[in-house]
Short mmCIF file of C-alpha atoms in Angstrom, two decimals:
data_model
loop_
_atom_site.label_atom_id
_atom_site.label_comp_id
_atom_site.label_asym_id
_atom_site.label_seq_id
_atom_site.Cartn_x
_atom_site.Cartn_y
_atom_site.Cartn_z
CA UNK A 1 -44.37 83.79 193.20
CA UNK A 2 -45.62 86.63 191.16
CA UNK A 3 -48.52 86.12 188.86
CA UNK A 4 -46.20 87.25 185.87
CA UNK A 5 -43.53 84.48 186.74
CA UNK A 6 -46.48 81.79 187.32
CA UNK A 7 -47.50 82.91 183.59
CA UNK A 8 -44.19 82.64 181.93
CA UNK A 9 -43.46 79.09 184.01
CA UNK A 10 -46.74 78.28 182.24
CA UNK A 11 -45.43 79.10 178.48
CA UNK A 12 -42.61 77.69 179.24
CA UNK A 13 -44.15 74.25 180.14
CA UNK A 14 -46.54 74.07 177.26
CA UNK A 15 -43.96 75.22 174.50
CA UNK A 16 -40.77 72.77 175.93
CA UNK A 17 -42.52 69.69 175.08
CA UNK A 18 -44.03 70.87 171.37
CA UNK A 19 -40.50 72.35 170.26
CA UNK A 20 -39.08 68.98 171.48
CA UNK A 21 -41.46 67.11 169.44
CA UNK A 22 -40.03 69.53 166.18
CA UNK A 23 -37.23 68.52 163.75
CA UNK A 24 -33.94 70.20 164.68
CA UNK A 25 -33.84 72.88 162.07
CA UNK A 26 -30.14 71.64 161.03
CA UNK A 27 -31.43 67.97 160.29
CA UNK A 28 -33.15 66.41 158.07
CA UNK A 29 -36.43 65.41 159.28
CA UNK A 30 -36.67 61.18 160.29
CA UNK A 31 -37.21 59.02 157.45
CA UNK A 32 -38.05 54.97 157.84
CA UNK A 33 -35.91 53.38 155.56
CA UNK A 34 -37.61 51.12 152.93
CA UNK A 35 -36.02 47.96 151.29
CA UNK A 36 -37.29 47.16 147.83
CA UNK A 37 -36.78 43.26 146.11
CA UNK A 38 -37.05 41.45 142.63
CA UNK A 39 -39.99 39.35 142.79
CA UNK A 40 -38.01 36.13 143.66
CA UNK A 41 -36.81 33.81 146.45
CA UNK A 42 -32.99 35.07 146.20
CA UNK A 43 -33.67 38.55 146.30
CA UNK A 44 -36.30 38.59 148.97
CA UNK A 45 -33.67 37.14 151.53
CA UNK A 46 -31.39 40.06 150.23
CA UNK A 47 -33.52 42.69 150.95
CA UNK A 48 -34.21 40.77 154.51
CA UNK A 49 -30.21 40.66 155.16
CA UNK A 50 -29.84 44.29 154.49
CA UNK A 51 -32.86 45.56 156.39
CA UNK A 52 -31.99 42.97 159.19
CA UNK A 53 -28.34 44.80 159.03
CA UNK A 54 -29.71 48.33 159.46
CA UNK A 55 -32.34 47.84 162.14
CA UNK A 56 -29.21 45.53 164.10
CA UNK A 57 -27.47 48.77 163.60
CA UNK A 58 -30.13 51.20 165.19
CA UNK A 59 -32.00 52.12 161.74
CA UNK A 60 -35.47 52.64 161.40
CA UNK A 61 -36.27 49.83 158.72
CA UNK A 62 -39.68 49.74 157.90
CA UNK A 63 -40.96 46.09 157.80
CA UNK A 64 -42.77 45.58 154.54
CA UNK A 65 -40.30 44.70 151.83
CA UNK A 66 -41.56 46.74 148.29
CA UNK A 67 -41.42 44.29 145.38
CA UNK A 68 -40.74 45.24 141.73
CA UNK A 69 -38.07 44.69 139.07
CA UNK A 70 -34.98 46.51 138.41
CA UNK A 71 -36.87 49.76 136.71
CA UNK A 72 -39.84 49.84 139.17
CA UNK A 73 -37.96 49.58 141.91
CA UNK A 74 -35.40 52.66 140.24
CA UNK A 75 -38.96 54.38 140.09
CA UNK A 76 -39.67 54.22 143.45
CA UNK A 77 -36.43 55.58 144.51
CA UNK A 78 -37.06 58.84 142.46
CA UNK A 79 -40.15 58.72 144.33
CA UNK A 80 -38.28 58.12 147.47
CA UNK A 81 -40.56 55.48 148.01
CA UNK A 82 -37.75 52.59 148.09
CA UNK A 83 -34.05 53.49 149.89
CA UNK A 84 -32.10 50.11 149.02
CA UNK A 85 -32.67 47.14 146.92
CA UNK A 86 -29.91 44.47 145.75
CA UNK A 87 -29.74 44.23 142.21
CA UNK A 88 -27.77 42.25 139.76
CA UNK A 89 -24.48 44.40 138.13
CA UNK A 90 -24.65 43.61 133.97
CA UNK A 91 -28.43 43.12 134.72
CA UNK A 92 -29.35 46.42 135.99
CA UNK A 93 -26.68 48.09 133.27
CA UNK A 94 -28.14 46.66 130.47
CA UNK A 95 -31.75 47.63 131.52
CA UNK A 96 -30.05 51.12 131.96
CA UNK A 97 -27.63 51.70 128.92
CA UNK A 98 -28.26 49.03 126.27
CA UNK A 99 -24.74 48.27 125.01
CA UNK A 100 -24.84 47.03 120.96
CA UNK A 101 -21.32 45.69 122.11
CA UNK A 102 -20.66 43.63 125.42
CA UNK A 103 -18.94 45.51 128.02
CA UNK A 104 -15.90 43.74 129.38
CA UNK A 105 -16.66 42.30 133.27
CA UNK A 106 -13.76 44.50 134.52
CA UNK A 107 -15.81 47.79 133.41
CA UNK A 108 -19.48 46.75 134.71
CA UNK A 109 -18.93 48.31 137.70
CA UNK A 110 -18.30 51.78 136.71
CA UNK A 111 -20.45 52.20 133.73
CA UNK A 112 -23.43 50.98 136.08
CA UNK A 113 -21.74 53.96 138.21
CA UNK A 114 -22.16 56.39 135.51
CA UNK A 115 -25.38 54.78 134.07
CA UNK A 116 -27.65 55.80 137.33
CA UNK A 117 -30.14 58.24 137.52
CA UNK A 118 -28.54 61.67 139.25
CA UNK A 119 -28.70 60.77 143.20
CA UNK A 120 -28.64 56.41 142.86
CA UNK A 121 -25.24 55.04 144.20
CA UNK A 122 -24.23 51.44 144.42
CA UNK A 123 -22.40 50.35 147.47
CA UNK A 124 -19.31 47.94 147.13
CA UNK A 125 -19.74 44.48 145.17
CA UNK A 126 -20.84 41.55 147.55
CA UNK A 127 -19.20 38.00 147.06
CA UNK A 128 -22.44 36.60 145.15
CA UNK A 129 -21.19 36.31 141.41
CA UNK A 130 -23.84 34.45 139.04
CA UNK A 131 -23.41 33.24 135.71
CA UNK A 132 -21.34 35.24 133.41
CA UNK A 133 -18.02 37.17 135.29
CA UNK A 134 -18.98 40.85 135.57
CA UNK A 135 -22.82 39.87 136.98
CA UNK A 136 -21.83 40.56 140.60
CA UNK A 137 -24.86 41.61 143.32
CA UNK A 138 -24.40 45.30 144.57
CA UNK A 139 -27.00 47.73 147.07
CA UNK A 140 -28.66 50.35 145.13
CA UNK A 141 -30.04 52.94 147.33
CA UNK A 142 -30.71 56.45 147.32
CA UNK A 143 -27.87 58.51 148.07
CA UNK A 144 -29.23 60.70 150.60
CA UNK A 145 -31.18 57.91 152.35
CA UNK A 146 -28.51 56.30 153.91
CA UNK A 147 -25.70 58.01 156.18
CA UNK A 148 -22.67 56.77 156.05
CA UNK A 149 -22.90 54.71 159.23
CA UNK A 150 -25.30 52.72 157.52
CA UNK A 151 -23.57 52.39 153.86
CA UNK A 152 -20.80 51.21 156.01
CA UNK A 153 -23.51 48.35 157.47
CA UNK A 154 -24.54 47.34 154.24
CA UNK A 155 -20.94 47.10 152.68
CA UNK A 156 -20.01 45.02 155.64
CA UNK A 157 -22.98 42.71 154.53
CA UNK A 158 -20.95 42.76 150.98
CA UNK A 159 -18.00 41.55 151.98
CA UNK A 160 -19.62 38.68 154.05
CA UNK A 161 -22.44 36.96 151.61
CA UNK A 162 -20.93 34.89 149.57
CA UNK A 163 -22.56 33.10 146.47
CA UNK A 164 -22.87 29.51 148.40
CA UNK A 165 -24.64 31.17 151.19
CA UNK A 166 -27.00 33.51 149.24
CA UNK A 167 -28.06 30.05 147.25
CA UNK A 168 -28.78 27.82 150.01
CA UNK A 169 -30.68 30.88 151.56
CA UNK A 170 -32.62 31.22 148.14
CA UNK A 171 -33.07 27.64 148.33
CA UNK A 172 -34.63 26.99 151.55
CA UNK A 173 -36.37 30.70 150.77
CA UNK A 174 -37.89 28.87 147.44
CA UNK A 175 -38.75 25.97 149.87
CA UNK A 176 -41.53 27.72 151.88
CA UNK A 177 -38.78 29.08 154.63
CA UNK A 178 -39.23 32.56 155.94
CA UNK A 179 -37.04 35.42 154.19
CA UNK A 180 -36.87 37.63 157.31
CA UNK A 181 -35.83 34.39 159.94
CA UNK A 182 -33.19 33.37 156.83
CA UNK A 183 -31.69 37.04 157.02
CA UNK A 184 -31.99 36.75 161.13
CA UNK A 185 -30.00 33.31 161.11
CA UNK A 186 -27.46 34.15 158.77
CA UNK A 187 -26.92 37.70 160.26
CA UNK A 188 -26.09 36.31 163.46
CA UNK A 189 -23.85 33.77 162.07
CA UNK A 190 -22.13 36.48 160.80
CA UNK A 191 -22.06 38.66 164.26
CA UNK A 192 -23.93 41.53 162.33
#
């Protein structure tokens, strides 16, 4: 072997593995998803079903849970320090658009649409309704966070929790239980 062809196999060997190790210049480079919560047994153990939905899916979900309120947790996301968080539907639109007058439960939905900071989505309404109609638990997360493999994971989450289930969670949660092993249980229940 020539010493010019020795050289070049020797390039080649050293620069494989480093370009490997690069981002593909046509994606986006990887991001660990990060689930943010209301300080509060019910919506710890729905930040614990949705990460525990993504990593079951193959996401990279980091482990810590971020807690804050409705605004910090809106914060975060600007920061894209946060990716999801379930949030209360009339809650989170009031905190975002005061309304002098009520706005009918039919219309919560898309006003809290149109009331989000540019690049904030909600995902489709879960089953969990509490007190008033129109106050209806939906994902917030950061629109280019998630791809839509994963919104799809999360909105299958939505149509399975139910209000009965998210309570007795919240209530063993508020109990001393785990979050995380709730979210594990009920996930496989569920065959997510």
């Amino acid at each position: 072997m020539s010493r010019s062809v020795w050289t070049l196999m020797c390039v080649i060997a050293v620069l494989v593995p480093t370009m490997a190790a690069c981002d593909d210049p046509g994606q986006a480079p990887h991001h660990r998803l990060v689930v943010g919560a209301a300080d509060n047994p019910m919506m710890r153990v729905v930040a614990d079903i949705y990460a525990g939905a993504l990593r079951r899916g193959g996401a990279d979900v980091a482990d810590a849970v971020v807690i804050g309120d409705d605004p910090q947790l809106l914060e975060k996301m600007a920061a894209a320090d946060v990716d999801l968080f379930g949030a209360f539907s009339r809650t989170l639109l009031t905190e975002l658009a005061p309304q002098t007058t009520p706005v009918p439960a039919e219309d919560v939905f898309t006003e809290l649409n149109q009331s989000l900071p540019q690049g904030v989505s909600v995902g489709d309404q879960t089953l969990v309704v509490a007190g008033e109609p129109g106050q209806v638990l939906v994902p917030v997360y950061r629109s280019a966070a998630l791809s839509k493999e994963q919104m799809k994971t999360v909105n299958k989450v939505a149509g399975e929790l139910t209000t009965a289930d998210l309570e007795a969670l919240a209530g063993k949660a508020g109990n001393g239980d785990e979050p995380r092993d709730l979210a594990v249980s009920w996930l496989t229940e569920h065959g997510m």
